[in-house]
Amino acid sequence: MSNCNRLHAVNAVASRPVPPPCSGKPFSLDFYGDDVFNTAAMCRCLPKETAAKLLATIRDGQPLDPAIAGDVAHAMKSWAMERGATHFTHWFQPLNGGTAEKHDAFLEPAGEGQAIMAFSGKNLIVGEPDASSFPSGGLRCTFEARGYTAWDPTSPAFIKRHANGATLCIPTAFCSYTGEALDKKTPLLRSIQALQKSVRRLMDCFGQPAARARVTLGPEQEYFLIDKNFYLHRPDLVQTGRTLFGAPPARHQQLEDHYFGAIKPRILAFMSDVEEELWRLGIPAKTRHNEVAPAQFEIAPVFEELNLAVDHNMLVMELLRQVADRHGLVCLLHEKPFAGINGSGKHNNWSVSYGRHNLLEPGDDPHRNAIFLTVLCAVISAVDRHADLLRSATASVGNDHRLGANEAPPAIVSIFLGEQLTEIIEQLEKGAPQTSHAPGAIRIGVDTLPPLPRDATDRNRTSPFAFTGNKFEFRAAGSSQSCAGVNMVLNTIIAEAMDAISEKLEKLPKETFNEGLQQVLRTIISSHKRIIFNGDNYTDAWCAEAARRGLPNLRTTMEALQPLRDPANQELFIRYGVFSRPELASRYEVFLEEYHRKVRIEGQVALEIARSMILPVAVDEFHRRNTALATAEKVGAKHGVSGLCRSAELLGDLLDQLYAACDHLEAMLPEKHECILEATVALRQVVDRLESQLDDKCWPLPKYREMLFVY
Ligand code: ADP
Ligand code: MG
């Protein structure tokens, strides 16, 4: 019997008890949103007047009346206790990219050995967690560790259940004693507000009746699932979220047979459980399918208001992990868990609506089309002006392995409009003002747009920023990233672009508005059309072409973080009240630090695995081969000596390389990140060659062919 852990893991997967056949229990959605203190719950549990005030804050952005906090807290507590909650927590999103919660019991001693369950308005509105151990980039010294969490009533409180209880979770923003944002939500909320204001201003120019601007997001989440037995024998996955070693298997994704394939029953059971939990939380999970890589999947909800959608995506990631565990699986959200195999992204579907109208929906009449084209042009100019900031928002150690790896968009940001829309934009640029009417040219307010296909415009999967019928899909975001950063940037740069347009439109006399607008859009198109590219973004030709067009190509995190230090960019965020200067500086520090730490951790883990798991196996085998060779020579074997000699030599050579690569990596660990990265890759090359040379039953790390295909 082999004592190889890896083979035990394979056996464990093989002997998993087979789950009972489907019960076919009748399904109802009665529980949808049951664990959310949503509008319905508010109206049920709160006095009418209080509910109305709270809804005004949630729906219309009215300032929160602090006088109602007590009533709301009381109702929330009773509602939560009905669902088994004993504790509450302010749930927030610190700069480490995850979520944070510190639980407090409702329990209050009431004297004489008695206790009551209490939850005050103050408990609801502010929290004061010890914030000293969250990254702050120098904004808050540890000796004044106080951080504050502030209730975000626009994202409803919800219940998290566990085996023997439940917790009331209150979405909050997190800031320092001096009011600086220490989280991802605060700047996001600020950017939404800024964009709403700019949208209103622009819609005023078009004489639209006042309405509410809603920024919407539908994030598609990609992930991998592998059996937990394998995971536990991969210290690299456990510690860094990705495999630092692993030879490519003969078959991986080249047969293209996984994408949209029939979903295996075990995975489907997992997906159903995830969906049930999400629906209970009012998260509208809608789409599920197999993705391109083996063992890769996707889940997508129906879009929602941005702030809520971001919170919901954080919960989706958390629940994917938790439910996987219950199913003996592990959910990998890393951008590139397996080298040479497609990585995971998060397609960020973004749009903005005003009143009932999605502003990115091509309209049926000239007026609506004028608005559509104006918003389209605002996005084009914003993305062209600030491609660097968008790239910046996707920077992470994990995403560095994915962007530009011919499976995900390159690090060059460009816009895909589709041929038809591009043609329209070109005609608009040509479009003669006033009376002259060049053939094929579009004149705003006179022509209607030729009917645009609403779907199927975009099947270009290579573009980082694609118009997909009624929204833009930004595809460079990483699978493990919070959507907050990307959308905060999008909102801010589009607010700026809209304001620039409004400023010009506001000066136009009513009679010549259409001609004036046409002129404004023409100018935008001619100055920013270089950002539009409908071809294959994965080719070298595009990289060269993009360079000619002067588009930034920020290949690595280190390059991609630099735009945060650009004074013009800083000024933009400050002008729109999204960041203060110290906040921006702190973010740069935090991201940089995180990057360096992660690179170093990967180096350390790789070294440890190579020395403590791979080397011993290689040495054993070297010994075996040499013993066999010596024996063969001793007995004067007629055949085999030359083969054994070669194989012992080959292994000896690899062994030398392995020792050298380990020593080199060890020497590089205190050095700069580039040196660590390079040494980690060099070590990997040796280990991966060993994997294909050494006795299969001795190889300690579960192999790619097992992790990706055995589940
Ligand atoms: P595909 O994979 O073809 O891009 P999916 O159906 O997987 O499409 O995902 C599209 C996402 O875009 C969904 O989450 C959907 O709800 C979202 N979406 C649709 N309309 C809008 C909109 N107006 N604003 C934001 N997101 C939207
Ligand atoms: Mg999709």
XYZ file of C-alpha atoms and ligand atoms in Angstrom:
739
model
C 0.000 0.000 0.000
C 1.435 3.321 -1.000
C 1.836 5.889 1.712
C 1.436 8.656 -0.821
C -1.091 11.194 0.440
C -1.970 12.134 -3.056
C -3.136 8.651 -3.944
C -5.095 8.448 -0.721
C -6.836 11.612 -1.808
C -7.709 10.072 -5.167
C -9.116 7.027 -3.362
C -11.085 9.195 -1.012
C -12.726 10.963 -3.932
C -13.408 7.656 -5.632
C -15.075 6.183 -2.556
C -17.273 9.160 -1.772
C -20.703 7.985 -0.743
C -23.109 8.390 -3.627
C -25.827 10.887 -2.706
C -29.416 9.656 -2.842
C -31.210 10.205 -6.155
C -33.050 13.471 -6.451
C -36.107 13.738 -4.294
C -37.871 15.936 -6.795
C -39.321 17.908 -3.921
C -41.756 20.566 -5.093
C -40.162 23.925 -5.344
C -41.537 27.265 -4.292
C -39.962 30.669 -3.900
C -41.814 31.443 -0.680
C -38.530 31.868 1.098
C -37.127 34.415 -1.387
C -35.738 37.339 0.602
C -36.916 35.808 3.881
C -33.658 36.588 5.615
C -33.517 40.218 4.503
C -34.951 43.155 6.372
C -36.294 44.443 3.078
C -39.047 46.882 2.217
C -41.745 44.313 2.882
C -40.287 43.454 6.292
C -39.933 47.147 7.125
C -43.542 47.844 6.279
C -44.626 44.843 8.308
C -42.498 45.518 11.380
C -42.288 49.317 11.596
C -44.829 51.988 12.477
C -46.158 53.433 9.222
C -44.524 56.812 9.598
C -41.140 55.370 10.483
C -41.269 53.013 7.529
C -42.107 55.915 5.216
C -39.151 57.966 6.476
C -36.767 55.053 6.155
C -37.992 54.285 2.651
C -37.486 57.913 1.655
C -33.840 57.526 2.640
C -33.472 54.253 0.821
C -35.361 55.106 -2.338
C -34.855 58.820 -2.759
C -31.585 59.357 -0.964
C -33.170 61.597 1.707
C -30.895 62.126 4.723
C -31.621 59.653 7.484
C -33.683 61.024 10.360
C -31.740 59.921 13.460
C -34.932 60.082 15.497
C -36.243 56.927 13.823
C -33.141 54.831 14.582
C -34.514 53.552 17.899
C -37.726 52.286 16.338
C -35.911 50.702 13.428
C -33.413 48.985 15.739
C -36.155 47.597 17.897
C -38.078 46.220 14.942
C -34.936 44.790 13.385
C -34.020 43.014 16.590
C -37.434 41.354 16.937
C -37.397 40.398 13.272
C -33.890 38.934 13.618
C -34.726 37.062 16.834
C -37.657 35.403 15.093
C -35.016 33.977 12.777
C -32.875 32.696 15.615
C -30.422 35.599 15.838
C -28.672 36.143 19.159
C -26.022 38.523 17.879
C -25.655 41.467 15.552
C -22.687 42.711 13.595
C -21.735 45.731 11.567
C -20.682 44.145 8.293
C -18.103 46.118 6.339
C -15.533 45.929 3.566
C -12.046 46.907 4.667
C -9.188 47.524 2.278
C -7.966 43.932 2.475
C -10.615 43.251 -0.157
C -12.793 40.970 1.957
C -15.582 41.541 4.417
C -15.313 42.003 8.155
C -17.651 41.366 11.049
C -17.347 41.609 14.800
C -20.302 40.114 16.606
C -22.026 41.485 19.675
C -24.778 39.654 21.489
C -28.094 41.433 21.964
C -27.624 40.326 25.559
C -27.676 43.016 28.259
C -27.365 42.089 31.968
C -30.394 43.440 33.784
C -29.206 43.023 37.373
C -29.879 40.291 39.904
C -28.568 37.628 37.567
C -31.100 38.459 34.879
C -30.495 39.475 31.279
C -32.518 40.930 28.452
C -32.045 41.104 24.692
C -31.448 44.720 23.653
C -30.468 46.617 20.531
C -30.485 50.406 20.514
C -30.654 53.012 17.781
C -27.060 53.863 18.519
C -26.060 50.199 18.137
C -27.647 50.313 14.723
C -26.197 53.584 13.488
C -22.576 53.446 14.633
C -20.133 50.831 15.721
C -16.666 51.263 17.063
C -14.627 48.192 16.279
C -10.972 48.178 17.178
C -9.641 48.956 13.743
C -5.955 48.718 14.458
C -5.322 45.576 12.463
C -6.937 46.565 9.200
C -4.818 48.019 6.431
C -5.063 51.792 6.461
C -1.990 52.855 4.530
C -0.900 55.115 7.340
C -4.251 56.872 7.722
C -4.603 55.657 11.230
C -1.783 54.906 13.594
C -2.338 51.872 15.773
C -2.234 53.958 18.928
C -5.394 55.699 17.874
C -6.972 52.548 16.620
C -10.547 53.673 16.664
C -12.465 53.096 13.492
C -16.150 53.718 13.046
C -18.733 51.755 11.188
C -21.757 53.687 9.988
C -25.048 52.085 8.953
C -25.734 52.085 5.218
C -29.529 51.977 5.091
C -29.502 51.627 1.299
C -28.299 48.033 1.623
C -30.759 46.086 3.760
C -29.751 44.200 6.908
C -29.751 40.428 6.556
C -29.374 37.232 8.517
C -26.443 34.872 8.386
C -27.337 31.455 9.687
C -25.065 28.812 11.144
C -25.690 25.360 12.579
C -26.969 26.509 15.949
C -27.853 30.151 15.609
C -27.902 33.242 13.456
C -26.463 36.749 13.267
C -28.072 39.997 12.207
C -25.716 41.649 9.709
C -25.924 45.380 9.159
C -24.104 46.673 6.065
C -21.921 49.600 7.071
C -19.281 51.992 5.838
C -16.006 52.029 7.739
C -14.021 55.178 8.452
C -11.403 56.575 10.774
C -11.856 58.833 13.771
C -11.174 61.780 11.506
C -13.707 60.655 8.905
C -11.367 59.219 6.297
C -12.635 56.208 4.416
C -10.958 52.974 5.460
C -13.109 50.776 3.280
C -14.323 50.099 -0.245
C -17.934 51.078 0.293
C -17.480 54.716 1.282
C -15.795 55.866 -1.938
C -18.237 53.767 -3.928
C -21.196 55.528 -2.317
C -19.547 58.880 -2.906
C -18.970 58.050 -6.567
C -22.572 56.958 -7.021
C -23.708 60.258 -5.599
C -21.364 62.163 -7.890
C -22.594 60.304 -10.943
C -26.238 60.755 -9.987
C -25.661 64.483 -9.829
C -23.958 64.552 -13.213
C -26.679 62.447 -14.801
C -29.351 64.793 -13.478
C -27.458 67.760 -14.876
C -27.117 66.136 -18.270
C -30.757 65.081 -18.350
C -31.713 68.661 -17.506
C -29.969 69.713 -20.690
C -32.297 67.412 -22.579
C -35.306 68.792 -20.769
C -36.057 65.492 -19.069
C -38.428 65.654 -16.113
C -36.572 65.246 -12.814
C -36.144 61.600 -11.887
C -33.842 59.353 -9.946
C -30.613 58.195 -11.524
C -29.817 54.564 -10.772
C -26.449 53.041 -11.416
C -26.836 49.316 -12.018
C -24.484 46.370 -11.880
C -24.731 42.715 -12.868
C -21.502 40.947 -11.899
C -20.852 37.548 -13.502
C -18.743 35.486 -11.137
C -16.387 32.781 -12.371
C -14.915 30.167 -10.042
C -13.305 26.739 -9.868
C -14.404 23.795 -7.775
C -12.064 21.003 -6.773
C -12.477 18.144 -4.344
C -11.444 19.040 -0.829
C -9.287 15.908 -0.562
C -6.992 17.323 -3.217
C -7.040 20.814 -1.815
C -5.832 19.663 1.581
C -2.750 18.127 0.001
C -1.857 21.307 -1.856
C -0.237 23.675 0.633
C 0.110 26.193 -2.198
C -3.656 26.316 -2.718
C -4.300 26.448 1.004
C -1.834 29.273 1.535
C -1.946 31.322 -1.645
C -5.133 30.311 -3.448
C -3.264 29.125 -6.531
C -1.053 26.228 -7.532
C 2.591 27.267 -7.526
C 3.522 23.958 -9.169
C 1.864 21.550 -11.554
C 2.857 20.192 -14.929
C 0.278 20.783 -17.651
C -1.799 17.633 -18.189
C -2.016 16.146 -21.663
C -5.649 17.058 -21.837
C -6.858 20.256 -20.312
C -9.251 22.557 -22.156
C -8.140 22.046 -25.755
C -11.139 19.856 -26.626
C -13.412 22.744 -25.685
C -15.885 20.303 -24.247
C -16.543 21.864 -20.873
C -18.053 25.259 -21.749
C -21.828 25.069 -21.400
C -21.530 21.270 -21.101
C -23.968 19.196 -19.086
C -23.420 20.044 -15.439
C -22.373 17.063 -13.317
C -24.903 16.057 -10.660
C -22.503 16.727 -7.797
C -21.867 20.249 -9.055
C -25.523 20.861 -9.738
C -26.373 19.841 -6.178
C -23.830 22.360 -4.995
C -25.182 25.081 -7.289
C -28.744 24.482 -6.136
C -27.719 24.789 -2.523
C -25.884 28.025 -3.255
C -28.910 29.405 -5.044
C -31.258 28.496 -2.242
C -29.064 30.358 0.230
C -28.739 33.338 -2.102
C -32.465 33.520 -2.766
C -33.104 33.430 0.967
C -30.919 36.544 1.107
C -32.817 38.164 -1.737
C -29.861 37.820 -4.087
C -31.341 37.141 -7.532
C -28.967 34.390 -8.722
C -30.156 33.597 -12.207
C -27.589 32.020 -14.498
C -25.330 29.000 -13.913
C -23.107 27.140 -16.309
C -19.852 25.337 -16.944
C -17.088 27.720 -18.009
C -14.261 27.237 -20.483
C -11.700 25.503 -18.247
C -12.323 22.081 -16.768
C -13.757 22.405 -13.243
C -14.602 26.060 -13.920
C -18.092 27.482 -13.505
C -20.023 30.737 -13.491
C -22.883 32.217 -11.548
C -24.632 35.458 -12.516
C -27.411 37.317 -10.760
C -29.945 39.660 -12.281
C -28.527 43.171 -12.110
C -29.372 45.428 -9.174
C -28.522 48.895 -7.917
C -24.774 49.165 -7.779
C -24.186 49.478 -4.034
C -26.462 46.545 -3.302
C -25.032 44.494 -6.150
C -21.523 44.971 -4.772
C -22.599 43.838 -1.299
C -24.406 40.919 -2.839
C -21.380 39.872 -4.839
C -19.312 39.821 -1.638
C -21.947 37.488 -0.179
C -21.995 35.355 -3.321
C -18.254 34.780 -2.967
C -18.613 33.944 0.709
C -21.473 31.521 0.136
C -19.749 29.813 -2.774
C -16.900 28.998 -0.410
C -19.088 27.941 2.478
C -21.481 25.761 0.550
C -18.596 24.134 -1.337
C -17.165 23.065 1.984
C -20.431 21.368 2.917
C -20.265 19.441 -0.350
C -16.700 18.261 0.184
C -15.536 20.729 -2.435
C -13.393 23.821 -2.324
C -14.294 26.914 -4.301
C -11.254 28.664 -5.750
C -11.878 32.313 -6.488
C -8.279 33.105 -7.412
C -7.780 34.723 -10.826
C -5.373 32.020 -11.943
C -5.432 28.888 -9.817
C -3.894 26.714 -12.567
C -1.102 27.858 -14.864
C -1.776 27.248 -18.530
C -5.525 26.873 -17.914
C -7.996 29.735 -18.277
C -8.291 31.894 -15.218
C -11.374 33.452 -13.647
C -12.705 36.936 -14.032
C -15.682 38.918 -12.983
C -17.539 40.511 -15.852
C -18.789 43.813 -14.601
C -22.025 44.738 -16.427
C -22.618 48.405 -15.787
C -25.325 50.805 -16.811
C -27.175 53.849 -15.601
C -30.832 54.678 -15.845
C -32.878 57.805 -15.307
C -36.427 57.314 -14.179
C -37.707 54.414 -16.222
C -35.119 54.674 -18.965
C -31.872 52.799 -19.245
C -29.647 55.501 -20.717
C -27.596 52.912 -22.584
C -30.615 51.477 -24.325
C -30.841 52.716 -27.912
C -34.198 54.425 -28.189
C -37.155 54.254 -30.502
C -37.389 57.957 -31.198
C -34.899 60.671 -32.153
C -34.952 62.300 -28.735
C -34.120 59.113 -26.851
C -31.476 58.285 -29.413
C -29.853 61.657 -28.908
C -29.634 60.869 -25.197
C -28.316 57.387 -25.885
C -25.607 58.679 -28.217
C -24.637 61.392 -25.770
C -24.230 58.926 -22.911
C -22.349 56.586 -25.216
C -19.987 59.408 -26.121
C -19.560 60.272 -22.460
C -18.459 56.703 -21.784
C -16.123 56.711 -24.788
C -14.410 59.901 -23.723
C -14.253 58.809 -20.072
C -12.660 55.472 -20.872
C -10.199 57.012 -23.289
C -9.208 59.741 -20.883
C -8.839 57.407 -17.933
C -7.999 53.991 -19.328
C -5.100 54.002 -16.902
C -7.373 54.373 -13.874
C -9.645 51.577 -15.032
C -6.644 49.332 -15.438
C -5.472 50.435 -12.027
C -8.705 49.264 -10.446
C -8.117 45.728 -11.727
C -4.531 45.476 -10.508
C -3.752 42.567 -8.231
C -1.164 39.843 -7.859
C -3.691 37.292 -9.032
C -4.893 39.273 -12.028
C -1.320 39.765 -13.233
C -1.330 36.089 -14.189
C -4.541 36.406 -16.130
C -4.679 39.699 -18.000
C -3.008 39.433 -21.332
C -2.534 35.690 -21.052
C -4.643 35.130 -24.164
C -7.681 34.044 -22.269
C -8.637 37.348 -20.753
C -8.447 40.847 -22.124
C -4.989 42.336 -22.318
C -3.840 45.024 -19.967
C -4.673 47.557 -22.705
C -8.114 49.027 -22.120
C -10.162 49.566 -25.278
C -13.850 49.669 -26.143
C -15.754 47.230 -28.313
C -18.855 48.796 -29.850
C -19.659 46.268 -32.533
C -19.596 47.094 -36.186
C -23.011 48.626 -36.442
C -22.654 51.006 -33.568
C -19.156 51.943 -34.671
C -20.557 52.790 -38.055
C -23.185 54.970 -36.457
C -20.548 56.740 -34.404
C -18.492 57.299 -37.531
C -21.485 58.664 -39.369
C -22.217 60.905 -36.456
C -18.696 62.226 -36.638
C -19.045 62.858 -40.352
C -22.622 63.957 -39.920
C -23.064 67.333 -41.419
C -24.332 70.035 -39.133
C -27.329 72.078 -40.208
C -28.589 71.561 -43.701
C -25.976 69.674 -45.625
C -26.791 66.024 -45.484
C -23.901 63.831 -46.485
C -25.020 60.387 -47.517
C -24.993 57.950 -44.646
C -24.397 60.700 -42.146
C -26.498 60.879 -39.049
C -28.014 64.069 -37.823
C -29.210 64.152 -34.301
C -32.826 65.008 -33.827
C -33.678 64.356 -37.450
C -32.698 60.829 -38.229
C -33.645 57.928 -36.105
C -31.008 55.354 -35.488
C -31.168 52.381 -37.758
C -32.538 49.591 -35.602
C -29.759 48.174 -33.472
C -29.781 44.517 -32.693
C -30.322 44.448 -28.962
C -28.631 41.130 -28.385
C -26.024 39.312 -30.293
C -24.167 42.548 -30.991
C -21.317 41.335 -28.916
C -19.728 38.036 -29.392
C -16.286 39.523 -29.164
C -14.976 37.902 -26.014
C -11.551 39.433 -26.317
C -12.419 43.043 -25.557
C -11.934 44.360 -22.053
C -14.781 46.854 -22.319
C -17.662 45.836 -24.545
C -20.975 47.421 -25.336
C -23.481 44.590 -25.021
C -26.756 46.004 -26.250
C -27.871 48.043 -23.266
C -24.889 48.096 -20.905
C -21.121 48.053 -20.861
C -19.333 44.930 -19.776
C -15.921 45.504 -18.220
C -14.150 42.186 -18.283
C -10.772 42.871 -16.814
C -11.836 42.688 -13.171
C -10.493 39.685 -11.308
C -12.693 36.942 -9.911
C -11.674 37.500 -6.298
C -11.834 41.287 -6.405
C -14.533 43.384 -4.869
C -16.494 45.173 -7.593
C -16.331 48.361 -5.573
C -13.037 49.661 -6.955
C -13.796 49.202 -10.620
C -17.218 50.799 -10.363
C -15.991 53.639 -8.206
C -13.613 54.535 -11.034
C -16.256 54.077 -13.729
C -18.743 56.298 -11.935
C -16.226 59.048 -11.319
C -14.776 59.221 -14.806
C -18.198 59.079 -16.431
C -19.482 61.793 -14.100
C -16.614 63.960 -15.260
C -17.296 63.218 -18.921
C -20.992 63.974 -18.523
C -20.249 67.252 -16.781
C -17.924 68.271 -19.584
C -20.746 67.657 -22.056
C -23.356 69.390 -19.904
C -21.178 72.434 -19.603
C -21.216 72.826 -23.374
C -24.880 71.947 -23.792
C -25.973 74.393 -21.120
C -24.597 77.229 -23.230
C -26.548 76.256 -26.336
C -29.537 78.301 -27.397
C -32.701 76.200 -27.520
C -33.231 76.720 -31.249
C -29.868 75.307 -32.247
C -29.615 72.653 -29.532
C -29.529 69.697 -31.918
C -26.858 71.188 -34.160
C -24.848 72.215 -31.107
C -25.148 68.758 -29.600
C -24.076 67.219 -32.868
C -20.998 69.402 -32.861
C -20.177 68.465 -29.258
C -20.452 64.760 -30.008
C -18.433 65.068 -33.199
C -15.610 66.663 -31.296
C -15.707 63.915 -28.666
C -15.695 61.189 -31.265
C -12.813 62.597 -33.220
C -10.705 63.116 -30.121
C -11.473 59.780 -28.468
C -12.258 57.261 -31.175
C -8.795 55.750 -30.819
C -10.151 53.842 -27.809
C -12.603 51.939 -30.020
C -11.371 48.591 -31.279
C -13.597 45.828 -32.606
C -10.913 43.323 -33.600
C -9.172 40.531 -31.745
C -7.635 41.991 -28.610
C -5.475 38.925 -28.038
C -3.182 39.494 -31.003
C 0.272 41.025 -31.022
C -0.865 43.193 -33.901
C -3.353 44.888 -31.576
C -0.659 45.522 -28.969
C 1.419 47.228 -31.635
C -1.575 49.138 -32.981
C -2.566 50.238 -29.472
C 0.939 51.540 -28.905
C 0.665 53.537 -32.137
C -2.636 54.943 -30.899
C -0.972 55.960 -27.658
C -3.132 53.753 -25.441
C -1.539 52.808 -22.144
C -0.420 49.199 -21.695
C 0.185 48.697 -17.995
C 1.243 45.081 -17.835
C 1.805 44.485 -14.167
C 0.346 45.585 -10.879
C 3.353 47.752 -10.165
C 2.832 49.698 -13.381
C -0.924 49.698 -13.006
C -0.831 51.288 -9.558
C 1.130 54.306 -10.735
C -1.887 56.202 -12.131
C -3.073 56.585 -8.534
C -0.145 58.913 -8.006
C -0.779 61.025 -11.076
C -1.692 64.544 -9.904
C -4.382 64.929 -12.597
C -6.063 61.714 -11.497
C -5.838 62.716 -7.869
C -7.374 66.040 -8.668
C -10.263 64.280 -10.410
C -11.142 62.153 -7.395
C -10.837 65.112 -5.080
C -13.007 67.296 -7.314
C -15.752 64.690 -7.276
C -15.506 64.194 -3.538
C -14.683 60.517 -3.961
C -11.318 60.646 -2.201
C -9.349 63.146 -0.237
C -5.663 63.404 -0.962
C -4.629 61.448 2.156
C -7.169 58.751 1.343
C -5.704 58.319 -2.115
C -2.185 58.201 -0.800
C -3.208 55.596 1.741
C -4.797 53.405 -0.887
C -1.695 53.399 -2.997
C 0.287 52.351 0.076
C -2.162 49.596 0.976
C -2.261 48.099 -2.530
C 1.494 48.262 -2.906
C 2.061 46.640 0.451
C -0.477 43.926 -0.266
C 1.196 43.195 -3.571
C 4.650 42.859 -2.029
C 3.401 40.716 0.818
C 1.586 38.331 -1.459
C 4.530 37.946 -3.804
C 6.783 37.186 -0.847
C 4.350 34.695 0.645
C 4.161 32.858 -2.664
C 7.949 32.700 -2.771
C 8.124 31.332 0.749
C 5.443 28.729 0.158
C 7.071 27.583 -3.078
C 10.405 27.205 -1.341
C 8.913 25.287 1.538
C 7.073 22.861 -0.731
C 10.098 22.331 -2.936
C 12.400 21.595 -0.023
C 10.106 19.652 2.253
C 7.918 17.766 -0.212
C 9.615 17.566 -3.592
C 13.287 17.232 -2.716
C 12.881 14.149 -0.502
C 10.944 12.366 -3.225
C 13.503 13.301 -5.860
C 16.358 12.155 -3.638
C 14.653 8.803 -2.972
C 14.173 8.226 -6.637
C 17.727 9.257 -7.418
C 18.870 6.720 -4.878
C 16.661 4.018 -6.402
C 17.890 4.662 -9.911
C 21.521 4.638 -8.839
C 21.021 1.478 -6.806
C 19.412 -0.155 -9.801
C 22.256 1.004 -12.000
C 24.899 -0.257 -9.577
C 23.150 -3.614 -9.334
C 22.856 -3.888 -13.101
C 26.528 -3.124 -13.520
C 27.483 -5.536 -10.748
C 25.634 -8.459 -12.239
C 26.884 -7.484 -15.673
C 23.332 -7.125 -17.035
C 23.222 -7.390 -20.774
C 20.665 -4.613 -21.153
C 19.412 -1.682 -19.144
C 22.697 -0.244 -17.988
C 22.781 2.519 -20.519
C 19.121 3.407 -19.944
C 19.537 3.437 -16.183
C 22.684 5.433 -16.529
C 20.931 8.061 -18.609
C 17.925 8.212 -16.342
C 20.073 8.526 -13.223
C 22.055 11.256 -14.903
C 18.967 13.093 -16.027
C 17.555 12.993 -12.521
C 20.894 13.958 -11.039
C 20.919 16.975 -13.295
C 17.377 17.932 -12.286
C 18.323 17.450 -8.665
C 21.225 19.839 -9.052
C 18.893 22.323 -10.686
C 16.381 21.904 -7.901
C 18.959 22.598 -5.206
C 20.197 25.602 -7.126
C 16.688 26.983 -7.764
C 15.805 26.628 -4.073
C 18.957 28.374 -2.971
C 18.393 31.107 -5.506
C 14.807 31.686 -4.390
C 15.875 31.749 -0.768
C 18.471 34.371 -1.588
C 15.886 36.442 -3.473
C 13.192 36.416 -0.775
C 14.457 39.555 0.938
C 14.913 41.272 -2.422
C 12.570 43.159 -4.741
C 9.347 41.592 -5.957
C 10.624 41.111 -9.538
C 13.474 38.977 -8.224
C 11.125 36.858 -6.111
C 8.685 36.404 -8.980
C 11.439 35.392 -11.368
C 12.992 32.946 -8.886
C 9.591 31.401 -8.082
C 8.935 30.797 -11.774
C 12.424 29.306 -12.239
C 11.833 26.913 -9.359
C 8.501 25.947 -10.793
C 10.070 24.975 -14.093
C 12.368 22.487 -12.401
C 9.653 21.040 -10.168
C 7.232 20.659 -13.075
C 9.866 18.757 -15.028
C 10.439 16.509 -12.053
C 6.717 15.846 -11.854
C 6.755 14.310 -15.288
C 9.916 12.304 -14.543
C 9.292 10.851 -11.113
C 7.405 7.753 -10.041
C 3.720 8.676 -10.125
C 2.906 6.838 -6.939
C 5.463 8.872 -5.001
C 4.545 12.343 -6.257
C 3.106 14.132 -3.242
C 1.078 16.958 -4.811
C -2.274 16.196 -6.416
C -1.767 16.630 -10.147
C -3.633 18.934 -12.505
C -5.295 15.978 -14.241
C -6.719 14.920 -10.876
C -7.763 18.252 -9.460
C -9.367 19.400 -12.701
C -11.026 16.168 -13.780
C -11.691 14.019 -10.732
C -14.707 15.331 -8.869
P -23.255 37.114 -20.908
O -22.522 35.976 -20.250
O -23.827 36.787 -22.232
O -22.481 38.379 -20.898
P -25.037 36.941 -18.625
O -26.509 36.716 -18.753
O -24.182 35.855 -18.076
O -24.539 37.434 -20.044
O -24.810 38.217 -17.735
C -25.233 39.477 -18.088
C -25.360 40.294 -16.825
O -25.666 41.641 -17.184
C -26.491 39.825 -15.925
O -26.079 39.915 -14.596
C -27.569 40.846 -16.236
O -28.529 40.998 -15.200
C -26.728 42.097 -16.382
N -27.440 43.242 -16.961
C -28.457 43.252 -17.858
N -28.929 44.508 -18.030
C -28.188 45.324 -17.234
C -28.195 46.716 -16.934
N -29.043 47.547 -17.507
N -27.298 47.172 -16.040
C -26.420 46.354 -15.456
N -26.370 45.042 -15.700
C -27.241 44.523 -16.562
Mg -21.615 35.251 -18.827
